[in-house]
Short mmCIF file of C-alpha atoms in Angstrom, two decimals:
data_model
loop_
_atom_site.label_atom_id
_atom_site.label_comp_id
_atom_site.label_asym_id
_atom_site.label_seq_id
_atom_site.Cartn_x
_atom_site.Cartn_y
_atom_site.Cartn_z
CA UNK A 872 32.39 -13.09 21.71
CA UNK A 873 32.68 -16.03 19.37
CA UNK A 874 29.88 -17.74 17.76
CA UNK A 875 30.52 -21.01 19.75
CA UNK A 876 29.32 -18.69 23.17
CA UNK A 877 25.66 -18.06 21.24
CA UNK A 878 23.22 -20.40 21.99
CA UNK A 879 21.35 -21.70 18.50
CA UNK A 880 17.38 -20.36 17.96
CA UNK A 881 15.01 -21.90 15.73
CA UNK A 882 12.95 -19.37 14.18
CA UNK A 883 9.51 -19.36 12.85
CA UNK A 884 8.19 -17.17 10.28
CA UNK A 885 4.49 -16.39 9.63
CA UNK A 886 4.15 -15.94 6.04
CA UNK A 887 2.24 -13.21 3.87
CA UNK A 888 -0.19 -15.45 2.98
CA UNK A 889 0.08 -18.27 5.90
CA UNK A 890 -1.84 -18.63 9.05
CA UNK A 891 0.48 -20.62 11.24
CA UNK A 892 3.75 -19.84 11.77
CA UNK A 893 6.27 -22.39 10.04
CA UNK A 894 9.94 -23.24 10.94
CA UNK A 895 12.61 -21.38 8.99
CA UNK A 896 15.80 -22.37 10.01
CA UNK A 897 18.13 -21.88 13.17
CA UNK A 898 20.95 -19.11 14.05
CA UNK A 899 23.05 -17.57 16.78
CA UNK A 900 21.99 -15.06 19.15
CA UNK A 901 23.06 -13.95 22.45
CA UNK A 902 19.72 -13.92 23.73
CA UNK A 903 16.08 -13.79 22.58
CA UNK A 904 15.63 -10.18 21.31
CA UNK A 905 19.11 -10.29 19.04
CA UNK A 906 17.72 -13.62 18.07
CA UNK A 907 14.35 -11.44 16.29
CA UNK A 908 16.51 -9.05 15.03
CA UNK A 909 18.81 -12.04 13.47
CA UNK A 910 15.85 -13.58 11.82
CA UNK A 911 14.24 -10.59 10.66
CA UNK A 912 17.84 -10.07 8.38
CA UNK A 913 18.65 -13.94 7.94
CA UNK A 914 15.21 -15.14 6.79
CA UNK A 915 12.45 -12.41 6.15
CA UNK A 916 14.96 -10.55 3.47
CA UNK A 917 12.93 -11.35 0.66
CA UNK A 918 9.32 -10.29 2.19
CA UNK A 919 8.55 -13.92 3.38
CA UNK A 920 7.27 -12.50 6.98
CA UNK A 921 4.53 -10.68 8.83
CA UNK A 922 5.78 -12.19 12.29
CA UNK A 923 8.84 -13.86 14.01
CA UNK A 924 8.73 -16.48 16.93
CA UNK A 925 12.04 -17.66 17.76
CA UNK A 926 12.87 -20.46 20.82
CA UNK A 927 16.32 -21.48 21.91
CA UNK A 928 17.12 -24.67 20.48
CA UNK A 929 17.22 -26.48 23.49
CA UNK A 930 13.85 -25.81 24.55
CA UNK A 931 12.40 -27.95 22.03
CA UNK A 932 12.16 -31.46 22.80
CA UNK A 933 11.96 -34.06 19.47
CA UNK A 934 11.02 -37.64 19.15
CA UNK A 935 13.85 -39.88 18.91
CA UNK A 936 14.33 -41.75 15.72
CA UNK A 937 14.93 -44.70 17.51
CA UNK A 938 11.15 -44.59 18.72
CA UNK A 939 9.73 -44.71 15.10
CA UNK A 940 8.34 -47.54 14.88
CA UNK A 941 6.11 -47.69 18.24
CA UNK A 942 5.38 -43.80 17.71
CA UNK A 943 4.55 -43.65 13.43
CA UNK A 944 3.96 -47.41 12.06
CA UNK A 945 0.71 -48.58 13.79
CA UNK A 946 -1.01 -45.01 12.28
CA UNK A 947 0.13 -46.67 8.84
CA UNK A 948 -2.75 -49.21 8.88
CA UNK A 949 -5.28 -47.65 9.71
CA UNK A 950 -6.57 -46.19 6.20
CA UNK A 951 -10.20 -45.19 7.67
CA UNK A 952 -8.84 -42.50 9.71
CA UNK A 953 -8.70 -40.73 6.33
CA UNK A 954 -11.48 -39.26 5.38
CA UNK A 955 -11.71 -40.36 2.28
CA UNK A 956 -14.72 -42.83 2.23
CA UNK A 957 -16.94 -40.12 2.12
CA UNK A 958 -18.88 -39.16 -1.01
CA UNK A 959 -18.54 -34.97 -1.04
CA UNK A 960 -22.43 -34.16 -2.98
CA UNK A 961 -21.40 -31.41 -6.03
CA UNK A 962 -23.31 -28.63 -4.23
CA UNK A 963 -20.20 -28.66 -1.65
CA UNK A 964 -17.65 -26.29 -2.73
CA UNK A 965 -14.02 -25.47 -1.32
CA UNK A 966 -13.75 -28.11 0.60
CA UNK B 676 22.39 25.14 -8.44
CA UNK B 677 21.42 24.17 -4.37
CA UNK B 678 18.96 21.48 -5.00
CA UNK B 679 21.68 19.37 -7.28
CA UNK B 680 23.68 20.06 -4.64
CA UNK B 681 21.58 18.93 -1.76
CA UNK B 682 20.81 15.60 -3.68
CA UNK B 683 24.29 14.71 -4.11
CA UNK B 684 24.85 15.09 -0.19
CA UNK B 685 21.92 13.01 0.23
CA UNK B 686 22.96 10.53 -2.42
CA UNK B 687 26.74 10.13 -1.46
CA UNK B 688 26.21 9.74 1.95
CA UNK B 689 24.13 6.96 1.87
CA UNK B 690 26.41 5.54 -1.34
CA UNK B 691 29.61 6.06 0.70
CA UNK B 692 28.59 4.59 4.29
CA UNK B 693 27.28 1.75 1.48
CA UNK B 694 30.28 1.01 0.36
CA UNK B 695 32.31 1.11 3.75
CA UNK B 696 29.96 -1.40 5.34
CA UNK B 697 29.90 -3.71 1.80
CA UNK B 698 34.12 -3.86 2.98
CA UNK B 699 32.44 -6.22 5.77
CA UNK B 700 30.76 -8.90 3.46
CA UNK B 701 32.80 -12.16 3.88
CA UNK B 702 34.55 -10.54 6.95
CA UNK B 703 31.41 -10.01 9.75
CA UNK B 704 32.10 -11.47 13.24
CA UNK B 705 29.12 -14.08 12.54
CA UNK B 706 27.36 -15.43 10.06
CA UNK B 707 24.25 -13.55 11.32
CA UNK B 708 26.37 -10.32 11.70
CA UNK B 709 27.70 -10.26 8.26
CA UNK B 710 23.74 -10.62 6.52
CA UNK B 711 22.80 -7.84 8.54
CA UNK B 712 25.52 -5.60 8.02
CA UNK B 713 25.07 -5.81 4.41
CA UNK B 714 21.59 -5.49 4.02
CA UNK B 715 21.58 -2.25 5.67
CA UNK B 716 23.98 -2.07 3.26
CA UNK B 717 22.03 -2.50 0.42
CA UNK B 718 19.61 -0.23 2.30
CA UNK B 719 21.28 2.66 1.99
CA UNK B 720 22.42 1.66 -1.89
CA UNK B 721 19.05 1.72 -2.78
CA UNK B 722 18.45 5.05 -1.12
CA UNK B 723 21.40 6.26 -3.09
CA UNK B 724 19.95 4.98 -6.39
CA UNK B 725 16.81 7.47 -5.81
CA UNK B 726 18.67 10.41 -4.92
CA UNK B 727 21.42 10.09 -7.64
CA UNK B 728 18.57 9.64 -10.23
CA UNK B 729 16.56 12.25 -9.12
CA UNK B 730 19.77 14.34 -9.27
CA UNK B 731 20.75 13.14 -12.33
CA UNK B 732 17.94 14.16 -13.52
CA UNK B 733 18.16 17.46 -12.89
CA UNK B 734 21.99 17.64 -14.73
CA UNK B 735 20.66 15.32 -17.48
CA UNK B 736 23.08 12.47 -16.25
CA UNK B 737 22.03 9.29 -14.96
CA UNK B 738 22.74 7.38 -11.41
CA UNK B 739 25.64 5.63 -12.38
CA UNK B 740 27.53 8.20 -14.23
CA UNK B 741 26.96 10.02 -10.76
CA UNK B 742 28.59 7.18 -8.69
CA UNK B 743 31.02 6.29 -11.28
CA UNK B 744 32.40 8.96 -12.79
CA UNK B 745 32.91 12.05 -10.42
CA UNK B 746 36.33 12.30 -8.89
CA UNK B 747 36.49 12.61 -4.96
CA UNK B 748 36.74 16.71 -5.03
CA UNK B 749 32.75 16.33 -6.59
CA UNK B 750 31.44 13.73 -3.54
CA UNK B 751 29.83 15.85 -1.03
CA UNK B 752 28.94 13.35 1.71
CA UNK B 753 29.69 14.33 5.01
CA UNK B 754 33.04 13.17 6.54
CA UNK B 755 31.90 10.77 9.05
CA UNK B 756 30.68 8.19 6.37
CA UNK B 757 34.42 7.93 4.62
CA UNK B 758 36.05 6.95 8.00
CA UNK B 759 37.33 3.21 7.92
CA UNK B 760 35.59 0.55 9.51
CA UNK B 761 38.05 -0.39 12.08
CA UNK B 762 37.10 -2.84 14.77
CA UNK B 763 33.74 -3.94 14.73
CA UNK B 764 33.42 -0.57 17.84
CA UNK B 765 34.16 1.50 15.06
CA UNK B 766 31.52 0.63 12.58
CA UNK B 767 29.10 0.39 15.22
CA UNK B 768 29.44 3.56 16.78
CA UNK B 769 30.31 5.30 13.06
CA UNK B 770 26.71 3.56 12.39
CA UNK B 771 24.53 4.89 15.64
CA UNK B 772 25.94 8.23 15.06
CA UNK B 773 25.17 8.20 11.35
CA UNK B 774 21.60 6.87 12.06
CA UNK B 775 20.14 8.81 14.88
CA UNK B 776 21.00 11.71 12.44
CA UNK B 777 19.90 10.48 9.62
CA UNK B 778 16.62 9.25 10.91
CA UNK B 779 16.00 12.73 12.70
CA UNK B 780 16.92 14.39 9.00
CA UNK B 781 14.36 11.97 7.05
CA UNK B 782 11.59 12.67 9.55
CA UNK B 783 11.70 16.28 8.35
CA UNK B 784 12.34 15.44 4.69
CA UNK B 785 8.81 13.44 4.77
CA UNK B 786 7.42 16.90 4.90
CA UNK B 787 9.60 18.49 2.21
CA UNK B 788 7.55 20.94 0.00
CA UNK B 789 9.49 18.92 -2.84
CA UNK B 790 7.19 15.57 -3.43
CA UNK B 791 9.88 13.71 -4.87
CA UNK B 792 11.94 14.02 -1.82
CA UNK B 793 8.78 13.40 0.47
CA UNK B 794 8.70 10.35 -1.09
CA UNK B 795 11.85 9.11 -1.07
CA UNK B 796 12.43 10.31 2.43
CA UNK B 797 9.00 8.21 3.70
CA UNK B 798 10.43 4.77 2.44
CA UNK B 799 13.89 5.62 3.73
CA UNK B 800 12.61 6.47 6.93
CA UNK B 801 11.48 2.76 7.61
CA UNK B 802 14.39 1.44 6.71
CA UNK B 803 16.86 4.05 8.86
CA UNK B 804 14.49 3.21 11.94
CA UNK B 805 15.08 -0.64 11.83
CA UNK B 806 18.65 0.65 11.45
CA UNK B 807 18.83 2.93 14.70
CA UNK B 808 17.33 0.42 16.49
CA UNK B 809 19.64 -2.44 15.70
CA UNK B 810 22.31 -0.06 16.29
CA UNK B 811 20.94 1.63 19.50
CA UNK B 812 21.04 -2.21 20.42
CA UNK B 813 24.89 -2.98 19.62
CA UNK B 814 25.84 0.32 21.59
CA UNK B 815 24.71 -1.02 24.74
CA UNK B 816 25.78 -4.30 24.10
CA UNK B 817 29.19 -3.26 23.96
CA UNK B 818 29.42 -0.23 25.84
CA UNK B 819 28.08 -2.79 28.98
CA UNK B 820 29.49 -5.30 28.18
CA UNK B 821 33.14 -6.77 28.91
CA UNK B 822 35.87 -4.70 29.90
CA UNK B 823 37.16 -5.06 26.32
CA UNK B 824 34.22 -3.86 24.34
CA UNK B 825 33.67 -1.38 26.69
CA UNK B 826 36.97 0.54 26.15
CA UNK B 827 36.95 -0.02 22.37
CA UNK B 828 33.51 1.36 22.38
CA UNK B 829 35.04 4.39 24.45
CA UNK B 830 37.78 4.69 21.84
CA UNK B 831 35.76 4.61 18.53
CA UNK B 832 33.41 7.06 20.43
CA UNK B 833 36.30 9.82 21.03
CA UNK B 834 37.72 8.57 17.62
CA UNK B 835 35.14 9.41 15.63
CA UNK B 836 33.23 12.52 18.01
CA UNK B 837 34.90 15.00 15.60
CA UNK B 838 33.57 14.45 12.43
CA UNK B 839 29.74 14.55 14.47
CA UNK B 840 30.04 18.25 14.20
CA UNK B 841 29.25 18.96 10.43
CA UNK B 842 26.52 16.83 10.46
CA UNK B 843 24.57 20.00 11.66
CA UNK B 844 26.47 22.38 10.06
CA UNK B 845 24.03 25.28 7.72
CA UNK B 846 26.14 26.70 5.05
CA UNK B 847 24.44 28.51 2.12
CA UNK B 848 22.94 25.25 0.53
CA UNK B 849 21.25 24.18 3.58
CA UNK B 850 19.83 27.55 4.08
CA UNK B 851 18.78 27.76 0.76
CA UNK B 852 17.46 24.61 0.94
CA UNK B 853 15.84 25.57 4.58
CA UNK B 854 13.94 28.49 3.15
CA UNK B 855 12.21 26.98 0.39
CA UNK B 856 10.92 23.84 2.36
CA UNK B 857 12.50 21.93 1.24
CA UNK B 858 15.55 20.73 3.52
CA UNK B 859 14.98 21.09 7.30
CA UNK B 860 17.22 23.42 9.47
CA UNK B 861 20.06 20.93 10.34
CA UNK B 862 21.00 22.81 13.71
CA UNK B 863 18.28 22.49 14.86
CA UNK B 864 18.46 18.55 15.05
CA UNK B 865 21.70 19.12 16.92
CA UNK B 866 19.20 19.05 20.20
CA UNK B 867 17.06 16.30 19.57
CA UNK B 868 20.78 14.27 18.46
CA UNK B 869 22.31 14.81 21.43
CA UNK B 870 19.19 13.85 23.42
CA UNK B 871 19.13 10.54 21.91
CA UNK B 872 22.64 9.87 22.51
CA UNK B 873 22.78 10.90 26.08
CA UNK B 874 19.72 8.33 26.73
CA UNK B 875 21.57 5.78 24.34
CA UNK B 876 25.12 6.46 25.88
CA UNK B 877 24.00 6.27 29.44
CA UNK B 878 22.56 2.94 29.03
CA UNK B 879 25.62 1.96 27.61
CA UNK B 880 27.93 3.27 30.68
CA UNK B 881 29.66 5.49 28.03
CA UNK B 882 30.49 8.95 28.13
CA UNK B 883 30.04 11.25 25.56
CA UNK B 884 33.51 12.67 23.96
CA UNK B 885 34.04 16.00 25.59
CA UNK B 886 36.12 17.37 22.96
CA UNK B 887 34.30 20.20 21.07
CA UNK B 888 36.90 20.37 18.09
CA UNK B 889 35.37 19.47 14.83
CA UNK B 890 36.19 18.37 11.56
CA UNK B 891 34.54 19.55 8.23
CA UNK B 892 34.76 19.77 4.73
CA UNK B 893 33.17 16.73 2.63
CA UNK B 894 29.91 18.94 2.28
CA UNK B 895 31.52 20.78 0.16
CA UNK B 896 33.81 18.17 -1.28
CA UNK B 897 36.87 18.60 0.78
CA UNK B 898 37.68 15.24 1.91
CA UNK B 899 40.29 13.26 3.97
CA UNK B 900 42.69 11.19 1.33
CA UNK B 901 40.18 7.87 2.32
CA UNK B 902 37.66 8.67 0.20
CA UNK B 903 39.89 8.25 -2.94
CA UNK B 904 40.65 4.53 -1.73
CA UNK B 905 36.77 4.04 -1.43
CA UNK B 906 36.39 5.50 -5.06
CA UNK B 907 39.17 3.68 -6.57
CA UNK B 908 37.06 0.81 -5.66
CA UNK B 909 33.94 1.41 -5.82
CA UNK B 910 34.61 2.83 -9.58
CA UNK B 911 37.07 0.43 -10.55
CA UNK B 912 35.46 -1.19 -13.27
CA UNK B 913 33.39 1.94 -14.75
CA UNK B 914 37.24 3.48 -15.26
CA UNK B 915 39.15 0.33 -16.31
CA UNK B 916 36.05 -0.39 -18.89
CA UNK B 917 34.19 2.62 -19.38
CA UNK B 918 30.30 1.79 -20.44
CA UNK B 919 30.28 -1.69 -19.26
CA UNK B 920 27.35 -3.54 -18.30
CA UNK B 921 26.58 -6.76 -16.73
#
């Protein structure tokens, strides 16, 4: 059983104080429940969890790099997406 | 006195079965393997910190002097925890055996008419159920799984069956300790034990040892000549440079 036979999991960890789970890291695990178990000892160790997802690596499909420019750069110039021409009036707190 | 007594089995088993499975740090069969190994590890360390204080207390020594300073013949952990790790079969099945106990004995310590011990037992208890289950988990694993961890799951099983015995074994300090409330009646876990191995086992196509021979002794601090190679490093540095801190 070598570690080259166990496919890779990326794990995401719901925080204490979080509301959406965020990506932790990877590790290896024969199969989805080990994989929990792995990630509850590898990355919640120090209290950082209340939950665990975890998806086999090769499940998840990514933008290539390649496609950067078509994908990212025509978002660059467009400033009024932001919403940041608005004037917030005082009486509007926490926002 | 029983209740010093009683703490130091406590205390020492969870220090010594510490110690073994710290020999894995550096050494586990993966990365992932290795973090969990030792943070049961340090599980059980910590659990040994609040018994050894709380029996410390009681002799008006501290935790460390406890650890570091008794010779084997004074340890009174059971024998099961001083047996080497071997192959990975060994400390898994050393582990389950270990932890459907102990998790059975810490249920009945949360109710201890000693409050101390209630509470100690109660956060121990979490942590020995995360352990059973991750063990409970590796048994079937290997016990079903290739021909090879199957038999060296069937081996470390037989190894190790014999020193299962005084694990529910009531000598005068357990009695004692049964009366007053505040230990449990060890034998009669022995039930409950077996029930959770035979579920456990069977999902794990193993067979439970047949041999009804048992070892005992470390209770009452008659131990196999392993436990002096555990001390000698566990309390290395305590001897060589007696008082030192970090």
């Amino acid at each position: 059983m070598s570690e080259s036979e166990w496919p890779l999991w990326e794990v995401f960890i719901r925080g204490q104080q979080g509301l959406a789970h965020q990506h932790a890291g990877s590790l290896h695990a024969p199969d989805a429940e080990s994989a929990v178990n792995n990630a509850r000892d590898v990355y919640t160790r120090r209290n950082e969890g209340v939950s665990i997802w975890v998806v086999k690596s090769t499940d998840i499909t990514a933008s290539s790099p390649s496609e950067k420019g078509p994908l990212f750069e025509p978002a660059a110039s467009k400033p009024y997406r932001h919403p940041t021409f608005y004037e917030v009036p005082d009486e509007v707190k926490h926002l | 006195m029983s209740l010093y007594d009683y703490l130091l089995r406590l205390g020492d088993n969870a220090l010594i079965l510490s110690q073994r499975l710290g020999e894995w740090c550096g050494h586990g069969p993966v990365l992932e393997e290795d973090i969990a190994l030792t943070n049961v590890a340090l599980d059980l360390l910590g659990q040994a910190r609040l018994w050894l204080a709380y029996a410390g207390e009681l002799t008006g020594r501290d935790e460390d002097q406890l650890a570091f300073l008794r010779d084997a013949g004074e340890f009174r952990n059971v024998l099961l925890v001083e047996q080497p790790n071997g192959d990975f079969a060994h400390t898994i099945v050393r582990q389950f055996f270990f932890d459907a106990w102990h998790h059975l004995l810490l249920e009945k310590l949360s109710d201890s008419s000693d409050e101390r011990i209630r509470g100690i037992a109660a956060k121990a208890l979490k942590e020995v159920t995360y352990h059973l289950r991750r063990g409970a988990d590796w048994m079937v694993r290997l016990g079903d799984g290739t021909e090879e961890s199957h038999s060296r799951m069937e081996n470390a099983a037989g190894d190790l069956w014999m020193y299962t015995g005084e694990l529910f074994e009531m000598d005068a300090v357990e009695q004692e300790m049964a009366q007053s409330g505040i230990g449990c009646d060890l034998a009669a876990l022995r039930e409950p034990w077996m029930a959770q191995l035979r579920a456990v086992f069977a999902e794990a196509m193993l067979e439970i040892p047949k041999q009804t021979w048992m070892q005992h002794g470390g209770k009452r601090g008659v131990h196999s000549e392993k436990l002096g190679f555990i001390l000698a490093e566990l309390q290395f540095m305590q001897r060589a440079y007696p008082g030192a801190k970090w």
